[in-house]
PDB file of C-alpha atoms and ligand atoms in Angstrom:
ATOM      1  CA  MET Q   1    -149.185  54.704  98.474  1.00  0.00           C
ATOM      2  CA  LYS Q   2    -152.638  54.794  96.896  1.00  0.00           C
ATOM      3  CA  ASN Q   3    -154.293  51.515  96.138  1.00  0.00           C
ATOM      4  CA  ASN Q   4    -156.677  52.882  93.515  1.00  0.00           C
ATOM      5  CA  LEU Q   5    -154.499  53.670  90.541  1.00  0.00           C
ATOM      6  CA  LEU Q   6    -155.299  53.979  86.864  1.00  0.00           C
ATOM      7  CA  CYS Q   7    -153.329  52.023  84.291  1.00  0.00           C
ATOM      8  CA  PRO Q   8    -151.016  54.241  82.216  1.00  0.00           C
ATOM      9  CA  VAL Q   9    -151.571  51.900  79.234  1.00  0.00           C
ATOM     10  CA  CYS Q  10    -155.332  51.214  79.159  1.00  0.00           C
ATOM     11  CA  ASN Q  11    -156.796  53.377  81.942  1.00  0.00           C
ATOM     12  CA  GLY Q  12    -158.033  50.232  83.676  1.00  0.00           C
ATOM     13  CA  SER Q  13    -158.034  49.880  87.426  1.00  0.00           C
ATOM     14  CA  CYS Q  14    -154.838  48.777  89.115  1.00  0.00           C
ATOM     15  CA  SER Q  15    -153.990  47.580  92.566  1.00  0.00           C
ATOM     16  CA  LEU Q  16    -150.720  47.088  94.345  1.00  0.00           C
ATOM     17  CA  LEU Q  17    -149.343  43.631  93.617  1.00  0.00           C
ATOM     18  CA  ASP Q  18    -146.204  43.401  95.711  1.00  0.00           C
ATOM     19  CA  VAL Q  19    -143.366  45.270  97.343  1.00  0.00           C
ATOM     20  CA  VAL Q  20    -139.684  44.465  96.772  1.00  0.00           C
ATOM     21  CA  ASP Q  21    -136.463  45.965  98.033  1.00  0.00           C
ATOM     22  CA  PHE Q  22    -135.001  48.698  95.812  1.00  0.00           C
ATOM     23  CA  ASN Q  23    -131.781  46.677  95.400  1.00  0.00           C
ATOM     24  CA  LYS Q  24    -133.566  43.737  93.744  1.00  0.00           C
ATOM     25  CA  SER Q  25    -131.565  43.339  90.536  1.00  0.00           C
ATOM     26  CA  CYS Q  26    -131.432  41.125  87.446  1.00  0.00           C
ATOM     27  CA  GLU Q  27    -128.053  39.854  88.613  1.00  0.00           C
ATOM     28  CA  GLU Q  28    -129.810  37.883  91.354  1.00  0.00           C
ATOM     29  CA  ALA Q  29    -130.670  35.422  88.570  1.00  0.00           C
ATOM     30  CA  ARG Q  30    -126.901  34.857  88.251  1.00  0.00           C
ATOM     31  CA  GLY Q  31    -126.487  34.400  91.988  1.00  0.00           C
ATOM     32  CA  LYS Q  32    -125.270  37.926  92.775  1.00  0.00           C
ATOM     33  CA  PHE Q  33    -127.005  39.688  95.647  1.00  0.00           C
ATOM     34  CA  LEU Q  34    -126.386  43.338  96.445  1.00  0.00           C
ATOM     35  CA  GLY Q  35    -127.795  43.237  99.963  1.00  0.00           C
ATOM     36  CA  LEU Q  36    -130.899  45.157 100.934  1.00  0.00           C
ATOM     37  CA  ALA Q  37    -131.251  48.898 100.456  1.00  0.00           C
ATOM     38  CA  GLY Q  38    -134.030  49.117 103.025  1.00  0.00           C
ATOM     39  CA  ILE Q  39    -136.155  51.048 100.523  1.00  0.00           C
ATOM     40  CA  PRO Q  40    -139.521  49.510  99.609  1.00  0.00           C
ATOM     41  CA  VAL Q  41    -140.630  49.647  95.968  1.00  0.00           C
ATOM     42  CA  TYR Q  42    -144.249  48.857  95.190  1.00  0.00           C
ATOM     43  CA  TYR Q  43    -145.339  47.325  91.890  1.00  0.00           C
ATOM     44  CA  ALA Q  44    -148.952  47.820  90.771  1.00  0.00           C
ATOM     45  CA  LEU Q  45    -150.772  45.541  88.328  1.00  0.00           C
ATOM     46  CA  CYS Q  46    -153.558  46.449  85.911  1.00  0.00           C
ATOM     47  CA  SER Q  47    -156.407  43.965  86.194  1.00  0.00           C
ATOM     48  CA  ASP Q  48    -157.472  44.694  82.603  1.00  0.00           C
ATOM     49  CA  CYS Q  49    -154.297  44.591  80.474  1.00  0.00           C
ATOM     50  CA  GLY Q  50    -151.686  43.107  82.826  1.00  0.00           C
ATOM     51  CA  PHE Q  51    -149.305  46.061  82.684  1.00  0.00           C
ATOM     52  CA  CYS Q  52    -147.197  46.144  85.870  1.00  0.00           C
ATOM     53  CA  PHE Q  53    -145.372  49.260  87.035  1.00  0.00           C
ATOM     54  CA  THR Q  54    -143.883  51.179  89.955  1.00  0.00           C
ATOM     55  CA  PRO Q  55    -146.205  54.153  90.549  1.00  0.00           C
ATOM     56  CA  GLU Q  56    -143.772  56.023  92.777  1.00  0.00           C
ATOM     57  CA  ILE Q  57    -140.624  55.683  90.650  1.00  0.00           C
ATOM     58  CA  ALA Q  58    -142.694  56.643  87.584  1.00  0.00           C
ATOM     59  CA  THR Q  59    -142.897  60.153  89.061  1.00  0.00           C
ATOM     60  CA  TRP Q  60    -139.111  60.610  89.364  1.00  0.00           C
ATOM     61  CA  THR Q  61    -137.250  63.324  87.475  1.00  0.00           C
ATOM     62  CA  LEU Q  62    -134.342  62.592  85.124  1.00  0.00           C
ATOM     63  CA  GLN Q  63    -132.018  63.765  87.906  1.00  0.00           C
ATOM     64  CA  GLU Q  64    -133.453  61.307  90.404  1.00  0.00           C
ATOM     65  CA  PHE Q  65    -133.039  58.424  87.943  1.00  0.00           C
ATOM     66  CA  GLU Q  66    -129.447  59.455  87.359  1.00  0.00           C
ATOM     67  CA  LYS Q  67    -128.676  59.751  91.051  1.00  0.00           C
ATOM     68  CA  LYS Q  68    -130.405  56.601  92.277  1.00  0.00           C
ATOM     69  CA  ILE Q  69    -130.325  54.159  89.330  1.00  0.00           C
ATOM     70  CA  TYR Q  70    -128.094  55.203  86.407  1.00  0.00           C
ATOM     71  CA  ASN Q  71    -125.161  56.055  88.660  1.00  0.00           C
ATOM     72  CA  ASP Q  72    -121.627  54.684  88.985  1.00  0.00           C
ATOM     73  CA  GLU Q  73    -122.897  51.423  90.483  1.00  0.00           C
ATOM     74  CA  TYR Q  74    -125.321  50.698  87.636  1.00  0.00           C
ATOM     75  CA  ILE Q  75    -122.671  48.585  85.898  1.00  0.00           C
ATOM     76  CA  LEU Q  76    -122.758  46.167  88.839  1.00  0.00           C
ATOM     77  CA  VAL Q  77    -126.324  45.195  88.015  1.00  0.00           C
ATOM     78  CA  ASP Q  78    -126.043  45.399  84.210  1.00  0.00           C
ATOM     79  CA  PRO Q  79    -122.443  44.566  83.280  1.00  0.00           C
ATOM     80  CA  ASP Q  80    -123.359  43.945  79.608  1.00  0.00           C
ATOM     81  CA  TYR Q  81    -124.759  47.369  78.813  1.00  0.00           C
ATOM     82  CA  ILE Q  82    -121.531  49.157  77.949  1.00  0.00           C
ATOM     83  CA  GLU Q  83    -120.114  46.817  75.333  1.00  0.00           C
ATOM     84  CA  THR Q  84    -121.379  43.244  75.175  1.00  0.00           C
ATOM     85  CA  ARG Q  85    -125.007  44.045  74.399  1.00  0.00           C
ATOM     86  CA  PRO Q  86    -124.434  46.807  71.789  1.00  0.00           C
ATOM     87  CA  LYS Q  87    -122.021  44.505  69.935  1.00  0.00           C
ATOM     88  CA  ALA Q  88    -124.459  41.590  70.004  1.00  0.00           C
ATOM     89  CA  ASN Q  89    -127.368  43.811  68.916  1.00  0.00           C
ATOM     90  CA  ALA Q  90    -125.327  45.276  66.046  1.00  0.00           C
ATOM     91  CA  ALA Q  91    -124.400  41.796  64.820  1.00  0.00           C
ATOM     92  CA  ASN Q  92    -128.044  40.739  65.043  1.00  0.00           C
ATOM     93  CA  LEU Q  93    -129.268  43.778  63.070  1.00  0.00           C
ATOM     94  CA  ILE Q  94    -126.641  43.282  60.383  1.00  0.00           C
ATOM     95  CA  SER Q  95    -127.634  39.651  59.970  1.00  0.00           C
ATOM     96  CA  MET Q  96    -131.358  40.531  59.936  1.00  0.00           C
ATOM     97  CA  LEU Q  97    -131.193  43.347  57.406  1.00  0.00           C
ATOM     98  CA  GLY Q  98    -127.981  42.798  55.497  1.00  0.00           C
ATOM     99  CA  ASP Q  99    -126.925  45.164  52.742  1.00  0.00           C
ATOM    100  CA  GLN Q 100    -130.389  46.666  52.306  1.00  0.00           C
ATOM    101  CA  ALA Q 101    -129.936  48.551  55.542  1.00  0.00           C
ATOM    102  CA  ARG Q 102    -127.323  50.797  53.976  1.00  0.00           C
ATOM    103  CA  PHE Q 103    -130.053  52.644  52.081  1.00  0.00           C
ATOM    104  CA  ILE Q 104    -132.302  53.390  55.045  1.00  0.00           C
ATOM    105  CA  LYS Q 105    -132.063  55.895  57.860  1.00  0.00           C
ATOM    106  CA  HIS Q 106    -131.667  54.257  61.252  1.00  0.00           C
ATOM    107  CA  LEU Q 107    -132.062  55.701  64.741  1.00  0.00           C
ATOM    108  CA  ASP Q 108    -130.992  53.838  67.867  1.00  0.00           C
ATOM    109  CA  TYR Q 109    -133.366  55.294  70.479  1.00  0.00           C
ATOM    110  CA  GLY Q 110    -132.011  55.007  74.008  1.00  0.00           C
ATOM    111  CA  GLY Q 111    -128.604  54.219  72.549  1.00  0.00           C
ATOM    112  CA  GLY Q 112    -126.568  55.298  75.583  1.00  0.00           C
ATOM    113  CA  SER Q 113    -123.086  56.333  74.544  1.00  0.00           C
ATOM    114  CA  GLY Q 114    -123.843  55.505  70.898  1.00  0.00           C
ATOM    115  CA  LEU Q 115    -121.765  52.343  70.502  1.00  0.00           C
ATOM    116  CA  LEU Q 116    -124.417  50.407  68.554  1.00  0.00           C
ATOM    117  CA  ALA Q 117    -124.805  53.233  65.995  1.00  0.00           C
ATOM    118  CA  ASN Q 118    -121.026  53.578  65.709  1.00  0.00           C
ATOM    119  CA  ILE Q 119    -120.553  49.876  65.007  1.00  0.00           C
ATOM    120  CA  LEU Q 120    -123.281  49.988  62.357  1.00  0.00           C
ATOM    121  CA  LYS Q 121    -121.763  53.080  60.735  1.00  0.00           C
ATOM    122  CA  LYS Q 122    -118.573  51.077  60.232  1.00  0.00           C
ATOM    123  CA  SER Q 123    -120.738  48.665  58.216  1.00  0.00           C
ATOM    124  CA  ASN Q 124    -121.937  51.626  56.130  1.00  0.00           C
ATOM    125  CA  TRP Q 125    -125.281  52.031  57.869  1.00  0.00           C
ATOM    126  CA  GLN Q 126    -126.802  55.517  58.158  1.00  0.00           C
ATOM    127  CA  SER Q 127    -127.166  55.245  61.921  1.00  0.00           C
ATOM    128  CA  VAL Q 128    -127.746  57.893  64.554  1.00  0.00           C
ATOM    129  CA  SER Q 129    -127.954  57.400  68.301  1.00  0.00           C
ATOM    130  CA  TYR Q 130    -130.247  59.333  70.619  1.00  0.00           C
ATOM    131  CA  ASP Q 131    -130.614  58.870  74.366  1.00  0.00           C
ATOM    132  CA  PRO Q 132    -132.773  61.147  76.510  1.00  0.00           C
ATOM    133  CA  PHE Q 133    -130.250  60.767  79.351  1.00  0.00           C
ATOM    134  CA  VAL Q 134    -127.136  61.436  77.298  1.00  0.00           C
ATOM    135  CA  ASP Q 135    -128.307  63.863  74.610  1.00  0.00           C
ATOM    136  CA  ARG Q 136    -130.095  66.301  76.859  1.00  0.00           C
ATOM    137  CA  ASN Q 137    -129.443  69.306  74.654  1.00  0.00           C
ATOM    138  CA  VAL Q 138    -130.918  67.604  71.609  1.00  0.00           C
ATOM    139  CA  SER Q 139    -134.572  68.218  70.867  1.00  0.00           C
ATOM    140  CA  ILE Q 140    -136.109  65.253  69.053  1.00  0.00           C
ATOM    141  CA  ASP Q 141    -137.570  67.651  66.439  1.00  0.00           C
ATOM    142  CA  GLN Q 142    -134.001  68.241  65.256  1.00  0.00           C
ATOM    143  CA  LEU Q 143    -133.311  64.571  64.590  1.00  0.00           C
ATOM    144  CA  GLY Q 144    -135.482  64.100  61.507  1.00  0.00           C
ATOM    145  CA  LYS Q 145    -137.416  61.012  60.430  1.00  0.00           C
ATOM    146  CA  PHE Q 146    -136.193  57.434  60.326  1.00  0.00           C
ATOM    147  CA  ASP Q 147    -137.082  54.305  58.387  1.00  0.00           C
ATOM    148  CA  LEU Q 148    -135.894  52.046  61.175  1.00  0.00           C
ATOM    149  CA  ILE Q 149    -135.892  52.839  64.890  1.00  0.00           C
ATOM    150  CA  THR Q 150    -134.359  50.370  67.307  1.00  0.00           C
ATOM    151  CA  ALA Q 151    -135.085  50.567  71.035  1.00  0.00           C
ATOM    152  CA  PHE Q 152    -133.099  47.974  72.927  1.00  0.00           C
ATOM    153  CA  GLU Q 153    -133.656  47.849  76.694  1.00  0.00           C
ATOM    154  CA  VAL Q 154    -135.826  50.942  76.584  1.00  0.00           C
ATOM    155  CA  PHE Q 155    -139.482  50.053  77.172  1.00  0.00           C
ATOM    156  CA  GLU Q 156    -139.038  48.459  80.607  1.00  0.00           C
ATOM    157  CA  HIS Q 157    -137.036  51.511  81.717  1.00  0.00           C
ATOM    158  CA  VAL Q 158    -139.467  54.276  80.797  1.00  0.00           C
ATOM    159  CA  PRO Q 159    -141.647  55.929  83.457  1.00  0.00           C
ATOM    160  CA  ASP Q 160    -144.148  57.124  80.829  1.00  0.00           C
ATOM    161  CA  VAL Q 161    -144.832  54.775  77.944  1.00  0.00           C
ATOM    162  CA  GLN Q 162    -147.273  57.202  76.282  1.00  0.00           C
ATOM    163  CA  HIS Q 163    -144.512  59.786  76.086  1.00  0.00           C
ATOM    164  CA  LEU Q 164    -142.132  57.204  74.644  1.00  0.00           C
ATOM    165  CA  MET Q 165    -144.672  56.215  71.975  1.00  0.00           C
ATOM    166  CA  SER Q 166    -145.303  59.829  71.053  1.00  0.00           C
ATOM    167  CA  ASN Q 167    -141.546  60.357  70.631  1.00  0.00           C
ATOM    168  CA  LEU Q 168    -141.188  57.214  68.516  1.00  0.00           C
ATOM    169  CA  ARG Q 169    -144.129  58.159  66.322  1.00  0.00           C
ATOM    170  CA  SER Q 170    -142.780  61.631  65.678  1.00  0.00           C
ATOM    171  CA  LEU Q 171    -139.393  60.163  64.687  1.00  0.00           C
ATOM    172  CA  LEU Q 172    -140.722  57.390  62.453  1.00  0.00           C
ATOM    173  CA  SER Q 173    -141.156  57.729  58.678  1.00  0.00           C
ATOM    174  CA  PRO Q 174    -144.666  56.875  57.414  1.00  0.00           C
ATOM    175  CA  ASP Q 175    -143.503  53.414  56.290  1.00  0.00           C
ATOM    176  CA  GLY Q 176    -140.953  52.987  59.057  1.00  0.00           C
ATOM    177  CA  ILE Q 177    -140.693  50.182  61.583  1.00  0.00           C
ATOM    178  CA  VAL Q 178    -139.649  50.008  65.245  1.00  0.00           C
ATOM    179  CA  LEU Q 179    -137.664  47.011  66.461  1.00  0.00           C
ATOM    180  CA  PHE Q 180    -137.633  46.839  70.251  1.00  0.00           C
ATOM    181  CA  SER Q 181    -136.726  44.549  73.099  1.00  0.00           C
ATOM    182  CA  THR Q 182    -138.589  43.962  76.331  1.00  0.00           C
ATOM    183  CA  LEU Q 183    -139.387  40.685  78.027  1.00  0.00           C
ATOM    184  CA  ILE Q 184    -143.099  39.829  78.042  1.00  0.00           C
ATOM    185  CA  SER Q 185    -144.434  39.223  81.550  1.00  0.00           C
ATOM    186  CA  ASP Q 186    -147.079  36.614  80.621  1.00  0.00           C
ATOM    187  CA  GLY Q 187    -146.797  33.649  82.958  1.00  0.00           C
ATOM    188  CA  ASN Q 188    -144.310  35.503  85.169  1.00  0.00           C
ATOM    189  CA  ILE Q 189    -146.555  38.101  86.790  1.00  0.00           C
ATOM    190  CA  GLN Q 190    -150.061  37.278  87.948  1.00  0.00           C
ATOM    191  CA  SER Q 191    -152.612  38.836  90.235  1.00  0.00           C
ATOM    192  CA  ASN Q 192    -152.681  37.545  93.804  1.00  0.00           C
ATOM    193  CA  GLN Q 193    -149.171  36.144  93.461  1.00  0.00           C
ATOM    194  CA  ARG Q 194    -146.000  37.605  94.920  1.00  0.00           C
ATOM    195  CA  ILE Q 195    -143.422  38.774  92.375  1.00  0.00           C
ATOM    196  CA  ASN Q 196    -140.521  36.395  92.055  1.00  0.00           C
ATOM    197  CA  TRP Q 197    -139.624  37.217  88.441  1.00  0.00           C
ATOM    198  CA  TRP Q 198    -135.932  38.093  87.989  1.00  0.00           C
ATOM    199  CA  TYR Q 199    -136.789  40.785  85.411  1.00  0.00           C
ATOM    200  CA  ALA Q 200    -138.837  42.844  87.922  1.00  0.00           C
ATOM    201  CA  ALA Q 201    -135.800  44.673  89.230  1.00  0.00           C
ATOM    202  CA  PRO Q 202    -135.962  48.272  90.471  1.00  0.00           C
ATOM    203  CA  ARG Q 203    -132.171  48.553  90.768  1.00  0.00           C
ATOM    204  CA  ASN Q 204    -131.933  47.878  87.020  1.00  0.00           C
ATOM    205  CA  GLY Q 205    -134.553  50.523  86.331  1.00  0.00           C
ATOM    206  CA  HIS Q 206    -137.081  47.872  85.253  1.00  0.00           C
ATOM    207  CA  ILE Q 207    -140.111  49.886  86.241  1.00  0.00           C
ATOM    208  CA  SER Q 208    -142.559  49.102  83.385  1.00  0.00           C
ATOM    209  CA  LEU Q 209    -143.313  45.434  82.747  1.00  0.00           C
ATOM    210  CA  PHE Q 210    -145.438  44.616  79.716  1.00  0.00           C
ATOM    211  CA  SER Q 211    -147.862  41.777  79.193  1.00  0.00           C
ATOM    212  CA  ARG Q 212    -148.573  40.790  75.598  1.00  0.00           C
ATOM    213  CA  LYS Q 213    -152.031  42.335  75.920  1.00  0.00           C
ATOM    214  CA  SER Q 214    -150.631  45.667  77.133  1.00  0.00           C
ATOM    215  CA  LEU Q 215    -148.243  45.833  74.149  1.00  0.00           C
ATOM    216  CA  ALA Q 216    -151.133  45.009  71.806  1.00  0.00           C
ATOM    217  CA  ILE Q 217    -153.192  47.867  73.315  1.00  0.00           C
ATOM    218  CA  ILE Q 218    -150.258  50.271  72.917  1.00  0.00           C
ATOM    219  CA  ALA Q 219    -149.948  49.215  69.264  1.00  0.00           C
ATOM    220  CA  GLN Q 220    -153.664  49.635  68.645  1.00  0.00           C
ATOM    221  CA  ASN Q 221    -153.805  53.058  70.337  1.00  0.00           C
ATOM    222  CA  ASN Q 222    -150.914  54.226  68.184  1.00  0.00           C
ATOM    223  CA  GLY Q 223    -152.219  52.860  64.889  1.00  0.00           C
ATOM    224  CA  VAL Q 224    -149.457  50.301  64.397  1.00  0.00           C
ATOM    225  CA  ASN Q 225    -149.303  46.512  64.179  1.00  0.00           C
ATOM    226  CA  LEU Q 226    -147.379  44.438  66.687  1.00  0.00           C
ATOM    227  CA  GLY Q 227    -145.283  41.395  65.834  1.00  0.00           C
ATOM    228  CA  SER Q 228    -142.937  39.361  68.007  1.00  0.00           C
ATOM    229  CA  PHE Q 229    -139.834  37.412  67.029  1.00  0.00           C
ATOM    230  CA  SER Q 230    -139.515  35.973  70.551  1.00  0.00           C
ATOM    231  CA  GLU Q 231    -140.697  36.654  74.112  1.00  0.00           C
ATOM    232  CA  GLY Q 232    -138.212  39.530  74.236  1.00  0.00           C
ATOM    233  CA  PHE Q 233    -137.933  41.025  70.725  1.00  0.00           C
ATOM    234  CA  HIS Q 234    -140.770  42.756  68.897  1.00  0.00           C
ATOM    235  CA  VAL Q 235    -141.708  45.025  66.011  1.00  0.00           C
ATOM    236  CA  PHE Q 236    -144.196  47.849  65.459  1.00  0.00           C
ATOM    237  CA  PHE Q 237    -145.090  48.483  61.814  1.00  0.00           C
ATOM    238  CA  THR Q 238    -147.796  49.858  59.556  1.00  0.00           C
ATOM    239  CA  ASN Q 239    -147.065  49.428  55.856  1.00  0.00           C
ATOM    240  CA  VAL Q 240    -144.183  47.049  55.471  1.00  0.00           C
ATOM    241  CA  PRO Q 241    -141.379  48.620  53.449  1.00  0.00           C
ATOM    242  CA  PRO Q 242    -139.710  46.321  50.856  1.00  0.00           C
ATOM    243  CA  TRP Q 243    -136.431  46.215  52.780  1.00  0.00           C
ATOM    244  CA  ALA Q 244    -138.239  44.851  55.864  1.00  0.00           C
ATOM    245  CA  ASN Q 245    -140.492  42.351  54.080  1.00  0.00           C
ATOM    246  CA  HIS Q 246    -138.466  39.306  55.007  1.00  0.00           C
ATOM    247  CA  ILE Q 247    -138.256  40.192  58.728  1.00  0.00           C
ATOM    248  CA  ILE Q 248    -141.883  41.189  59.258  1.00  0.00           C
ATOM    249  CA  ARG Q 249    -142.929  37.773  57.959  1.00  0.00           C
ATOM    250  CA  LEU Q 250    -141.035  36.318  60.924  1.00  0.00           C
ATOM    251  CA  GLY Q 251    -142.469  38.808  63.435  1.00  0.00           C
TER     252      GLY Q 251
HETATM  253 ZN1  LIG G   1    -154.030  48.335  81.739  1.00  0.00          ZN
END
């Protein structure tokens, strides 16, 4: 493992921060412990922007992610992903955007089996789901452009955030917005301190951990503004479309 890495967000210099067992999972916060896998996973930290990532896992292929992380046991470390979270996210979006959302085109990026989009369609939304793992035969050029893109539980899972941003930009209408979740690492990850943050969990596929500064740099490099509703829910936007006026004021 090299100790002189460049930051994938800002090109700053990074050094290894800590090593954890591959089986470290978010469920440990609820008292569940999988036992050790015996596989070390190194996290590196950028001294400039605070982005924290796993250099080795970031090089994995889709097949390796499927075999080692998004396999049959994944549900043990993220029991809410199949049903509970899509239902809660759909309810949240409906309450945020109300009836206006029926007139806009919505894409749920990283939507897994498509449950969130299906729930929204029942409320007359024009929703489409796309997941790089599920919809492997779909090229994103075929999907079209969208006024609203949601990306729940996506950013912390991606090995290449520049690639993700380029996909999102190519899918977004000129006045579109991106609503996304990821928990900000500020106060939880610091240089010269061991990682004891529950969210830094290789078994959950949490391989990219964003500081507020790193998200701001990503926004700036992609010509969008960043707003946050909470430590875990954010928005990228340029020109605010009328239907999103009331939510951007909160962000
Ligand atoms: Zn950086």
